[in-house]
Structure formats: structure tokens, C-alpha cells
Phi, psi and omega in degrees: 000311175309309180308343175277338160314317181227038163270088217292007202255290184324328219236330167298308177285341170260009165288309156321311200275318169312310169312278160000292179283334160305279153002282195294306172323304187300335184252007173267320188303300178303346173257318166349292179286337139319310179278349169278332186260007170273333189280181228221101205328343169309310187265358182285325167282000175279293177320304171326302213288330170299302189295316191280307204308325189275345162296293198315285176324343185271317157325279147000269164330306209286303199292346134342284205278339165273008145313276172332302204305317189303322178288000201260088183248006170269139217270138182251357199184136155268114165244146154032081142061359180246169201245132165228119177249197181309328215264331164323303188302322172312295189296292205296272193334301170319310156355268175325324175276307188322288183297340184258337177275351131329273175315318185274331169262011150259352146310319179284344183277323178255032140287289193309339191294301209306305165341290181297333187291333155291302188276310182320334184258025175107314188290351181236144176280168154314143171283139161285000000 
């Protein structure tokens, strides 16, 4: 136990994880409130208290269950000459998502730049 104390991986992940859980609070929070501000102030703190418990229980699982997964290190499948197991596929996958969800929202800021950029000189009307 002492050794995770001056275990610098230890002190990376739980930085990690902590940002991570900030992020995710924050975005729980705003859909919350989205869903909550459709209910009727009578029923809105029933509701607040249902929606967070139940992100926290969901949370929860998922790091359960992608706990397990991390663990399945025997290999299921050979490309080119390397070994791939589940927690390889996880990191690729994960990745792989990291970059198309990258990619697609500095596609969309610089669509939109090029848009505005259109209607400023005149060539696109405005939207209604």
C-alpha cells in the first residue's frame, strides 16, 4: 500500500481520473438540468435526486465493468506479427474514437469559420 504513495503511474491515474470525473460531473450536471427544468418544481428535486444517483450507479458499472475488461490481457487475435488481447482493443478502440471525435469537431469550427466567412463577404444570406 505504501508503495502507491511514491508510485509516480499511481499519482498519473489518479490525476487522470479525477479531471475525467470533474468533466463528466459537469456534464451530468447540465443534462440534468435540462431534464429537470421540463418537470413541474414540485417534482424537480425528485427528479435532480433520481438522475444523479442514477448517473452515479451507472458510472460506477462502467468502471466495474472496464475494470474486467483491462484485465483480459490473453491474447484473442495475431496482426502482423503482435498479439492482441481485449485491453489492446479497448486502448485501440478508445483511441481511434479520441481521433474521429477530434477531427469531427475541428471539422465543424472550421466549417463554421468558412460560413461566417461567406456571409461576411456577401456571398451566403443570412439564416433564419
Amino acid at each position: 500500500m505504501l508503495q502507491l504513495l511514491t508510485d509516480p503511474n499511481a499519482w498519473a491515474a489518479l490525476v487522470t481520473l479525477t479531471a475525467l470525473e470533474i468533466v463528466l460531473a459537469s456534464t451530468t450536471s447540465c443534462s440534468s438540468r435540462c431534464w429537470v427544468s421540463r418537470c413541474s418544481p414540485r417534482d424537480a428535486r425528485r427528479a435532480r435526486q433520481i438522475v444523479l444517483s442514477l448517473a452515479l450507479v451507472f458510472r460506477i458499472l462502467l468502471l466495474f465493468g472496464l475494470t474486467y475488461l483491462m484485465r483480459l490481457t490473453y491474447p484473442i487475435a495475431t496482426a502482423f506479427g503482435r498479439e492482441f488481447s481485449w485491453h489492446d482493443v479497448i486502448l485501440i478502440a478508445g483511441g481511434l474514437f479520441l481521433i474521429a471525435k477530434a477531427t469531427h469537431e475541428i471539422h465543424a469550427e472550421v466549417e463554421a469559420d468558412e460560413v461566417e466567412a461567406q456571409r461576411r463577404q456577401g456571398l451566403l444570406r443570412p439564416s433564419r
